[in-house]
């Protein structure tokens, strides 16, 4: 699993009071976003956001944290 930004880039950007997003891409072709969320969640807190097209149709991206 490759996290982005790299550790070096993260450390260059990190300052007190500055949030630096860290992310990776995962292919879940046999799971739904909900099952992936349950598999990846570790602890009492987490979130699942899914992109939507026009408020009616699911789009391409799911964001888990």
mmCIF file of C-alpha atoms in Angstrom:
data_model
loop_
_atom_site.group_PDB
_atom_site.id
_atom_site.type_symbol
_atom_site.label_atom_id
_atom_site.label_comp_id
_atom_site.label_asym_id
_atom_site.label_seq_id
_atom_site.Cartn_x
_atom_site.Cartn_y
_atom_site.Cartn_z
ATOM 1 C CA UNK A 1 0.000 0.000 0.000
ATOM 2 C CA UNK A 2 1.496 3.327 -1.058
ATOM 3 C CA UNK A 3 0.527 6.356 0.988
ATOM 4 C CA UNK A 4 0.572 9.841 -0.494
ATOM 5 C CA UNK A 5 2.216 12.255 0.012
ATOM 6 C CA UNK A 6 5.546 10.582 0.627
ATOM 7 C CA UNK A 7 6.938 10.793 4.152
ATOM 8 C CA UNK A 8 9.535 13.316 2.969
ATOM 9 C CA UNK A 9 6.888 15.519 1.343
ATOM 10 C CA UNK A 10 4.643 15.205 4.395
ATOM 11 C CA UNK A 11 7.446 16.281 6.729
ATOM 12 C CA UNK A 12 8.251 19.247 4.456
ATOM 13 C CA UNK A 13 4.598 20.389 4.592
ATOM 14 C CA UNK A 14 3.854 19.655 8.242
ATOM 15 C CA UNK A 15 3.828 22.648 10.560
ATOM 16 C CA UNK A 16 2.064 23.305 13.851
ATOM 17 C CA UNK A 17 -1.600 24.045 13.123
ATOM 18 C CA UNK A 18 -1.406 22.840 9.497
ATOM 19 C CA UNK A 19 -3.349 19.750 8.421
ATOM 20 C CA UNK A 20 -1.730 17.641 5.737
ATOM 21 C CA UNK A 21 -4.064 15.072 4.152
ATOM 22 C CA UNK A 22 -2.658 11.560 3.832
ATOM 23 C CA UNK A 23 -4.312 9.094 1.460
ATOM 24 C CA UNK A 24 -3.931 5.954 -0.606
ATOM 25 C CA UNK A 25 -5.898 4.295 -3.379
ATOM 26 C CA UNK A 26 -7.337 0.824 -2.888
ATOM 27 C CA UNK A 27 -9.149 -1.342 -5.422
ATOM 28 C CA UNK A 28 -12.163 -3.069 -3.892
ATOM 29 C CA UNK A 29 -13.691 -4.842 -6.858
ATOM 30 C CA UNK A 30 -15.339 -7.559 -4.742
ATOM 31 C CA UNK A 31 -16.491 -5.379 -1.818
ATOM 32 C CA UNK A 32 -19.005 -2.600 -1.443
ATOM 33 C CA UNK A 33 -17.973 0.678 0.156
ATOM 34 C CA UNK A 34 -19.857 -0.305 3.310
ATOM 35 C CA UNK A 35 -18.131 -3.687 3.684
ATOM 36 C CA UNK A 36 -14.746 -2.062 2.976
ATOM 37 C CA UNK A 37 -15.473 0.522 5.682
ATOM 38 C CA UNK A 38 -16.259 -2.189 8.221
ATOM 39 C CA UNK A 39 -13.084 -4.099 7.315
ATOM 40 C CA UNK A 40 -10.807 -1.052 7.539
ATOM 41 C CA UNK A 41 -12.307 0.743 10.538
ATOM 42 C CA UNK A 42 -10.165 0.440 13.632
ATOM 43 C CA UNK A 43 -11.606 2.054 16.734
ATOM 44 C CA UNK A 44 -14.803 3.823 17.697
ATOM 45 C CA UNK A 45 -14.599 6.638 15.144
ATOM 46 C CA UNK A 46 -14.633 6.640 11.362
ATOM 47 C CA UNK A 47 -16.430 7.950 8.303
ATOM 48 C CA UNK A 48 -17.646 6.833 4.890
ATOM 49 C CA UNK A 49 -18.336 9.452 2.217
ATOM 50 C CA UNK A 50 -19.491 8.513 -1.276
ATOM 51 C CA UNK A 51 -19.474 10.773 -4.308
ATOM 52 C CA UNK A 52 -22.780 11.282 -6.121
ATOM 53 C CA UNK A 53 -23.653 12.576 -9.587
ATOM 54 C CA UNK A 54 -26.657 14.910 -9.680
ATOM 55 C CA UNK A 55 -27.874 13.799 -6.266
ATOM 56 C CA UNK A 56 -29.353 10.634 -7.778
ATOM 57 C CA UNK A 57 -26.632 8.349 -9.114
ATOM 58 C CA UNK A 58 -23.647 6.917 -7.251
ATOM 59 C CA UNK A 59 -20.391 8.089 -8.725
ATOM 60 C CA UNK A 60 -16.904 6.669 -8.751
ATOM 61 C CA UNK A 61 -15.311 7.513 -5.406
ATOM 62 C CA UNK A 62 -15.743 6.495 -1.795
ATOM 63 C CA UNK A 63 -13.760 8.111 0.996
ATOM 64 C CA UNK A 64 -13.088 6.127 4.169
ATOM 65 C CA UNK A 65 -11.406 7.316 7.303
#
